[in-house]
């Protein structure tokens, strides 16, 4: 079955470390997105990519980086510059503007 | 920039009753899409219903329907015959139809729905 796979489900990071969250899709979607979700808040866009080897900053890109070397993969790196990284991270993809997103099951990142 | 507002942080409904969740949005565009997503305790985001702004007819999906008022920029979700499995966080979302927007979704802050047996 087609879908989006996020890994790991839970991730713990020590202060000062970079960590990378994985997002893989087999839906043949061109566009992929990373959102952050905090308690009591909606989803906020971190980065998005509409095509391989191209990506754009979202609303809260500071302290994050991405790459899009393959259509299927859009990993997110949370760098040590991100001051408050503890959150739930959701990856999504879409075929075109008229359709909704397909979401992964999320990664819960905790700083220890 | 577009904004989406959900003014009800929490709502509750009795099982089998009907509940309406509110959503308003701000945009200067005429062509766009609106969505309602459900996030149960598993935190998996599930698309409930979508509406295309150029369509006058309100979208329906089984027990879920919307009241789309384009002039008022309002997009409410009605859940009929509420079931315990409907308990979740519900997010309203906006997406521009213009290609330069990157097909990005803008979300409201969510409404936590409780269904009482």
PDB file of C-alpha atoms in Angstrom, chain A:
ATOM      1  CA  UNK A   1       0.000   0.000   0.000  1.00  0.00           C
ATOM      2  CA  UNK A   2       1.157   3.529  -0.729  1.00  0.00           C
ATOM      3  CA  UNK A   3       1.836   5.919   2.096  1.00  0.00           C
ATOM      4  CA  UNK A   4       4.291   8.019   4.053  1.00  0.00           C
ATOM      5  CA  UNK A   5       6.666   6.510   6.578  1.00  0.00           C
ATOM      6  CA  UNK A   6       8.222   8.605   9.305  1.00  0.00           C
ATOM      7  CA  UNK A   7      10.963   7.283  11.537  1.00  0.00           C
ATOM      8  CA  UNK A   8      11.703   7.021  14.312  1.00  0.00           C
ATOM      9  CA  UNK A   9       8.420   7.324  16.181  1.00  0.00           C
ATOM     10  CA  UNK A  10      10.194   8.664  19.281  1.00  0.00           C
ATOM     11  CA  UNK A  11      13.557  10.463  19.311  1.00  0.00           C
ATOM     12  CA  UNK A  12      15.594  11.838  22.165  1.00  0.00           C
ATOM     13  CA  UNK A  13      18.250  14.452  21.641  1.00  0.00           C
ATOM     14  CA  UNK A  14      20.884  15.808  23.940  1.00  0.00           C
ATOM     15  CA  UNK A  15      21.386  19.535  23.954  1.00  0.00           C
ATOM     16  CA  UNK A  16      23.921  20.604  21.336  1.00  0.00           C
ATOM     17  CA  UNK A  17      23.289  17.632  19.064  1.00  0.00           C
ATOM     18  CA  UNK A  18      21.887  17.578  15.555  1.00  0.00           C
ATOM     19  CA  UNK A  19      19.272  14.932  14.796  1.00  0.00           C
ATOM     20  CA  UNK A  20      17.663  13.877  11.535  1.00  0.00           C
ATOM     21  CA  UNK A  21      14.044  12.824  11.124  1.00  0.00           C
ATOM     22  CA  UNK A  22      13.269  10.555   8.225  1.00  0.00           C
ATOM     23  CA  UNK A  23      10.312  10.885   5.844  1.00  0.00           C
ATOM     24  CA  UNK A  24       9.798   8.520   2.913  1.00  0.00           C
ATOM     25  CA  UNK A  25       6.803   8.287   0.558  1.00  0.00           C
ATOM     26  CA  UNK A  26       5.890   5.852  -2.214  1.00  0.00           C
ATOM     27  CA  UNK A  27       2.918   7.801  -3.527  1.00  0.00           C
ATOM     28  CA  UNK A  28       4.834   9.428  -6.393  1.00  0.00           C
ATOM     29  CA  UNK A  29       3.915  12.828  -4.986  1.00  0.00           C
ATOM     30  CA  UNK A  30       6.034  15.781  -6.098  1.00  0.00           C
ATOM     31  CA  UNK A  31       5.421  18.041  -3.108  1.00  0.00           C
ATOM     32  CA  UNK A  32       6.492  17.264   0.452  1.00  0.00           C
ATOM     33  CA  UNK A  33       6.184  19.222   3.686  1.00  0.00           C
ATOM     34  CA  UNK A  34       7.407  19.324   7.275  1.00  0.00           C
ATOM     35  CA  UNK A  35       5.192  20.686  10.042  1.00  0.00           C
ATOM     36  CA  UNK A  36       5.767  21.166  13.732  1.00  0.00           C
ATOM     37  CA  UNK A  37       2.966  20.710  16.261  1.00  0.00           C
ATOM     38  CA  UNK A  38       3.108  22.056  19.815  1.00  0.00           C
ATOM     39  CA  UNK A  39       0.449  21.547  22.509  1.00  0.00           C
ATOM     40  CA  UNK A  40      -2.447  23.949  22.103  1.00  0.00           C
ATOM     41  CA  UNK A  41      -1.226  25.125  18.738  1.00  0.00           C
ATOM     42  CA  UNK A  42      -1.971  24.226  15.195  1.00  0.00           C
ATOM     43  CA  UNK A  43       0.538  22.913  12.715  1.00  0.00           C
ATOM     44  CA  UNK A  44       3.267  25.304  11.664  1.00  0.00           C
ATOM     45  CA  UNK A  45       5.170  24.900   8.407  1.00  0.00           C
ATOM     46  CA  UNK A  46       8.930  24.402   8.673  1.00  0.00           C
ATOM     47  CA  UNK A  47      10.042  23.613   5.110  1.00  0.00           C
ATOM     48  CA  UNK A  48       8.488  22.389   1.902  1.00  0.00           C
ATOM     49  CA  UNK A  49       9.658  21.051  -1.413  1.00  0.00           C
ATOM     50  CA  UNK A  50       7.734  21.031  -4.669  1.00  0.00           C
ATOM     51  CA  UNK A  51      10.353  19.204  -6.714  1.00  0.00           C
ATOM     52  CA  UNK A  52      13.592  17.292  -6.322  1.00  0.00           C
ATOM     53  CA  UNK A  53      16.628  19.419  -5.493  1.00  0.00           C
ATOM     54  CA  UNK A  54      14.479  22.409  -4.569  1.00  0.00           C
ATOM     55  CA  UNK A  55      12.931  23.484  -1.273  1.00  0.00           C
ATOM     56  CA  UNK A  56      11.606  26.615   0.411  1.00  0.00           C
ATOM     57  CA  UNK A  57      11.474  27.907   3.957  1.00  0.00           C
ATOM     58  CA  UNK A  58       8.183  27.895   5.745  1.00  0.00           C
ATOM     59  CA  UNK A  59       7.134  30.041   8.675  1.00  0.00           C
ATOM     60  CA  UNK A  60       9.530  28.635  11.300  1.00  0.00           C
ATOM     61  CA  UNK A  61      12.614  27.442   9.382  1.00  0.00           C
ATOM     62  CA  UNK A  62      15.247  28.799  11.785  1.00  0.00           C
ATOM     63  CA  UNK A  63      17.250  25.993  13.367  1.00  0.00           C
ATOM     64  CA  UNK A  64      16.141  23.408  10.799  1.00  0.00           C
ATOM     65  CA  UNK A  65      17.540  22.159   7.497  1.00  0.00           C
ATOM     66  CA  UNK A  66      16.265  19.810   4.792  1.00  0.00           C
ATOM     67  CA  UNK A  67      17.367  18.106   1.602  1.00  0.00           C
ATOM     68  CA  UNK A  68      15.458  16.668  -1.349  1.00  0.00           C
ATOM     69  CA  UNK A  69      17.856  14.507  -3.331  1.00  0.00           C
ATOM     70  CA  UNK A  70      15.209  11.938  -4.226  1.00  0.00           C
ATOM     71  CA  UNK A  71      11.523  12.307  -4.969  1.00  0.00           C
ATOM     72  CA  UNK A  72      10.667   9.757  -2.309  1.00  0.00           C
ATOM     73  CA  UNK A  73      12.668  11.245   0.552  1.00  0.00           C
ATOM     74  CA  UNK A  74      12.573  14.539   2.457  1.00  0.00           C
ATOM     75  CA  UNK A  75      14.631  14.303   5.667  1.00  0.00           C
ATOM     76  CA  UNK A  76      14.534  17.054   8.280  1.00  0.00           C
ATOM     77  CA  UNK A  77      17.565  17.905  10.418  1.00  0.00           C
ATOM     78  CA  UNK A  78      16.971  19.650  13.717  1.00  0.00           C
ATOM     79  CA  UNK A  79      20.180  21.512  14.454  1.00  0.00           C
ATOM     80  CA  UNK A  80      21.631  22.696  17.729  1.00  0.00           C
ATOM     81  CA  UNK A  81      20.563  26.201  16.707  1.00  0.00           C
ATOM     82  CA  UNK A  82      16.922  25.276  17.294  1.00  0.00           C
ATOM     83  CA  UNK A  83      16.353  26.564  20.827  1.00  0.00           C
ATOM     84  CA  UNK A  84      13.185  24.675  21.660  1.00  0.00           C
ATOM     85  CA  UNK A  85      13.045  21.529  19.531  1.00  0.00           C
ATOM     86  CA  UNK A  86      10.807  19.426  21.767  1.00  0.00           C
ATOM     87  CA  UNK A  87       7.663  18.939  19.673  1.00  0.00           C
ATOM     88  CA  UNK A  88       5.722  16.562  17.461  1.00  0.00           C
ATOM     89  CA  UNK A  89       6.871  16.621  13.836  1.00  0.00           C
ATOM     90  CA  UNK A  90       4.643  15.678  10.922  1.00  0.00           C
ATOM     91  CA  UNK A  91       5.674  15.022   7.346  1.00  0.00           C
ATOM     92  CA  UNK A  92       3.151  15.231   4.508  1.00  0.00           C
ATOM     93  CA  UNK A  93       2.952  14.992   0.751  1.00  0.00           C
ATOM     94  CA  UNK A  94       0.474  15.931  -1.942  1.00  0.00           C
ATOM     95  CA  UNK A  95      -0.166  15.456  -5.631  1.00  0.00           C
ATOM     96  CA  UNK A  96      -1.522  18.927  -6.342  1.00  0.00           C
ATOM     97  CA  UNK A  97      -3.186  21.937  -4.728  1.00  0.00           C
ATOM     98  CA  UNK A  98      -6.726  20.642  -5.099  1.00  0.00           C
ATOM     99  CA  UNK A  99      -6.076  17.569  -2.977  1.00  0.00           C
ATOM    100  CA  UNK A 100      -5.448  17.300   0.692  1.00  0.00           C
ATOM    101  CA  UNK A 101      -2.213  16.109   2.149  1.00  0.00           C
ATOM    102  CA  UNK A 102      -1.302  12.568   3.047  1.00  0.00           C
ATOM    103  CA  UNK A 103       0.399  12.614   6.433  1.00  0.00           C
ATOM    104  CA  UNK A 104       2.911  10.355   8.074  1.00  0.00           C
ATOM    105  CA  UNK A 105       2.348   9.123  11.605  1.00  0.00           C
ATOM    106  CA  UNK A 106       4.755  11.644  13.115  1.00  0.00           C
ATOM    107  CA  UNK A 107       7.931  11.751  15.195  1.00  0.00           C
ATOM    108  CA  UNK A 108       7.954  12.891  18.801  1.00  0.00           C
ATOM    109  CA  UNK A 109      11.266  14.652  19.523  1.00  0.00           C
ATOM    110  CA  UNK A 110      12.312  15.298  23.112  1.00  0.00           C
ATOM    111  CA  UNK A 111      15.407  17.133  24.307  1.00  0.00           C
ATOM    112  CA  UNK A 112      16.988  15.487  27.348  1.00  0.00           C
TER     113      UNK A 112
END
